C-alpha positions as semicolon CSV with decimal commas, in nm:
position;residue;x (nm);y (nm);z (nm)
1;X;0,994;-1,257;-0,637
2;X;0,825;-1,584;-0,471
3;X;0,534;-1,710;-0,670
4;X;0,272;-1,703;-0,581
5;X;0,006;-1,984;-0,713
6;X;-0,361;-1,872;-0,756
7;X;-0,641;-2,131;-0,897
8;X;-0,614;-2,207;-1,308
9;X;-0,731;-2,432;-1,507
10;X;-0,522;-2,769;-1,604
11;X;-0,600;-3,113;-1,762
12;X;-0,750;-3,370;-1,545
13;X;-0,455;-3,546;-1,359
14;X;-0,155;-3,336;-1,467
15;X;0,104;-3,178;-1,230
16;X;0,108;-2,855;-1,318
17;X;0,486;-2,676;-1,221
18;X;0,527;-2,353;-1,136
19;X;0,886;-2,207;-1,211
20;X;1,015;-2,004;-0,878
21;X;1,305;-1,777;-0,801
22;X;1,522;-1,971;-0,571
23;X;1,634;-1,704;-0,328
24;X;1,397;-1,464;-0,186
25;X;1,391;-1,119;-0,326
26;X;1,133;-0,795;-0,309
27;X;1,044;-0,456;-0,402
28;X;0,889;-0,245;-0,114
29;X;0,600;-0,011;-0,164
30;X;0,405;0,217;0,066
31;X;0,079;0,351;-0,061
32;X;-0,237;0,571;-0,008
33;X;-0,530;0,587;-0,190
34;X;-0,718;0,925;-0,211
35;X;-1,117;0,823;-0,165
36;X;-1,248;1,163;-0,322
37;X;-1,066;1,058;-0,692
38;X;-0,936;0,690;-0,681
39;X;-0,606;0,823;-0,693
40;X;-0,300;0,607;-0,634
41;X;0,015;0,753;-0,457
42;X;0,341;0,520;-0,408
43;X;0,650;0,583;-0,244
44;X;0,934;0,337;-0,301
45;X;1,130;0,270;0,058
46;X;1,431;0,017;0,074
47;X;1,314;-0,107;0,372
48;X;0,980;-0,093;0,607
49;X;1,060;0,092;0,973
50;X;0,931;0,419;1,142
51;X;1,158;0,684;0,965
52;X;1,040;0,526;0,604
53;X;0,683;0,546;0,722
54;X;0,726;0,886;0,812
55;X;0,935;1,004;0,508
56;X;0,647;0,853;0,317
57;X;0,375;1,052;0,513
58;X;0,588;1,351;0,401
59;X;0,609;1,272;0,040
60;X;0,258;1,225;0,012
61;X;0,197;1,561;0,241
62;X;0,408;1,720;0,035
63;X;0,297;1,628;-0,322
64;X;-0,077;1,647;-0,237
65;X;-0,147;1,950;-0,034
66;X;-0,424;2,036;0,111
67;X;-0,643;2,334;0,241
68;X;-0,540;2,540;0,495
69;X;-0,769;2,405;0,817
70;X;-0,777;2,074;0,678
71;X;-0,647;1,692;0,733
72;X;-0,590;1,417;0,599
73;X;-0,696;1,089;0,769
74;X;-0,483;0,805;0,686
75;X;-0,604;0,502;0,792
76;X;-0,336;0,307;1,006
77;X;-0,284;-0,098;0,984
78;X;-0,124;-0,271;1,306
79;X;0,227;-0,288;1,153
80;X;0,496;-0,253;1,422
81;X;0,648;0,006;1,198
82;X;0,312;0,204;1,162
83;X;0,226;0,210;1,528
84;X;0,567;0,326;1,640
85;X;0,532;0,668;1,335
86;X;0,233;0,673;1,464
87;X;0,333;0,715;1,858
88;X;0,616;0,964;1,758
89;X;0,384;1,172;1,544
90;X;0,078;1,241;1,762
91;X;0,332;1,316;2,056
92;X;0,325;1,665;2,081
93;X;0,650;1,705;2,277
94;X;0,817;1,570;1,918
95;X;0,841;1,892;1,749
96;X;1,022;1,766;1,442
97;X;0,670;1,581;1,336
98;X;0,462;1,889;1,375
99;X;0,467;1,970;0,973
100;X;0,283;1,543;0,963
101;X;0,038;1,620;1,302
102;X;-0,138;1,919;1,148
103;X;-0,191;1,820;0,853
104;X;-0,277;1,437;0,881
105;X;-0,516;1,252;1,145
106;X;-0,458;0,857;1,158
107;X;-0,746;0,551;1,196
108;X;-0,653;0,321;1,386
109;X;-0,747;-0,013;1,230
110;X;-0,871;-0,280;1,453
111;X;-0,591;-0,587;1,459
112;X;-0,714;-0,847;1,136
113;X;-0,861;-0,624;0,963
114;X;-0,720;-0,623;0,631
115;X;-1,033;-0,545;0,428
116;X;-1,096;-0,221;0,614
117;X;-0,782;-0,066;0,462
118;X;-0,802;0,012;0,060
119;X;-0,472;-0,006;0,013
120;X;-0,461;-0,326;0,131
121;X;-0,703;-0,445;-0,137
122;X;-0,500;-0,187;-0,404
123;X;-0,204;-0,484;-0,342
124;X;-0,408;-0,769;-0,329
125;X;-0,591;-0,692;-0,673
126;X;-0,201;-0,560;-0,817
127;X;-0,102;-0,916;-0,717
128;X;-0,439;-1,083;-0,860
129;X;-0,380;-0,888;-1,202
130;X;0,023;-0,873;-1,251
131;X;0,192;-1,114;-1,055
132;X;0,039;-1,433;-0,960
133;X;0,122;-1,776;-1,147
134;X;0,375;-1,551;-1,313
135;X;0,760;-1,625;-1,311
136;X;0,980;-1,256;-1,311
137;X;1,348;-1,323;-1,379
138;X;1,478;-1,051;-1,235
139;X;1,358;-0,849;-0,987
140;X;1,379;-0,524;-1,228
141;X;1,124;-0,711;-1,440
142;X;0,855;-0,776;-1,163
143;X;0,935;-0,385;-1,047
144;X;0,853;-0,263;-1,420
145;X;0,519;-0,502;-1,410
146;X;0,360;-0,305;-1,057
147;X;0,532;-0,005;-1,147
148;X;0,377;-0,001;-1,495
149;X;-0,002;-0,110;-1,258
150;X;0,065;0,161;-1,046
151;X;0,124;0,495;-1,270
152;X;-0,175;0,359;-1,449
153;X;-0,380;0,414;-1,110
154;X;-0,196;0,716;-1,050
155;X;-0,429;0,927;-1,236
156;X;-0,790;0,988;-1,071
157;X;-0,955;0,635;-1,162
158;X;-1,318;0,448;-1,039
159;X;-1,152;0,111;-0,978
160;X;-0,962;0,249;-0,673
161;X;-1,202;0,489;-0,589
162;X;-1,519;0,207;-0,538
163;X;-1,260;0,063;-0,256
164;X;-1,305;0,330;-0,051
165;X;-1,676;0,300;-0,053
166;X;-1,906;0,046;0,143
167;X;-2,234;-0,060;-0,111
168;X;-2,555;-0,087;0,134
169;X;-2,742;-0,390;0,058
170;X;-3,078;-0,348;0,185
């Protein structure tokens, strides 16, 4: 529930104020972004560590199947969290992740490298649209606002779907 401040326009001179929750609260969110429809998936965790990043592998496994000799390849930031689901998941002596390992293939992204991941840019545009120079009383009200963003990009959708595309410009 921080604010966040992005540029507006004010009269010459004034101080604009922003109002600002004085404690520090938040809603987690894990996401993936299906490149063949624009499709938004979110899972809600209370926390961020490796058994909520592997539930959520699951509950996107599990509500999106796929074809029988198929994967999926989800594209992996550098998030401690990630990288240890990661490590327990493609270690084949770990037979409680085998349902995950044949059915999902991870990318590795390269460390700094926000603006390879399209999830990364589904938040940044959720924050650009719905939350920034906004003030949320309550943390149920800022959850309704990116809920309410989310179902809407739930449903097969070109916005999301041109961030998992690179434009050649030559």
């Amino acid at each position: 529930m921080q604010a966040t401040i992005t540029t507006a326009w004010y009269k010459k001179g004034s101080a604009p104020k922003v109002k600002s929750f004085p404690g520090n609260s938040k809603v987690s969110y894990s996401g993936f972004v299906r490149p063949d429809t624009g499709s938004l998936f979110v899972s809600k965790p209370e926390w961020f560590n490796y058994e909520t990043m592997i539930e959520s592998f699951r509950e996107y496994i599990n509500a999106n199947p796929i074809d029988e000799g198929k994967k999926y390849a989800m594209i992996i930031d550098n998030a401690p969290w990630h990288k240890k689901a990661v490590r327990l998941v493609e270690d084949k002596t770990n037979l409680e992740y085998a349902d995950i390992r044949e059915k999902v293939v991870f990318v590795k992204l390269p460390p700094y490298s926000p603006d390879l991941n399209p999830i990364e840019q589904v938040w940044r545009i959720t924050r650009r649209e719905r939350t920034h120079n906004v003030f949320f009383k309550s943390k149920t009200e800022l959850e309704a606002i990116v809920d309410d963003a989310f179902a809407q990009w739930a449903a097969p959708n070109n916005q999301l779907c041109s961030l998992c595309t690179f434009k050649r410009k030559y």
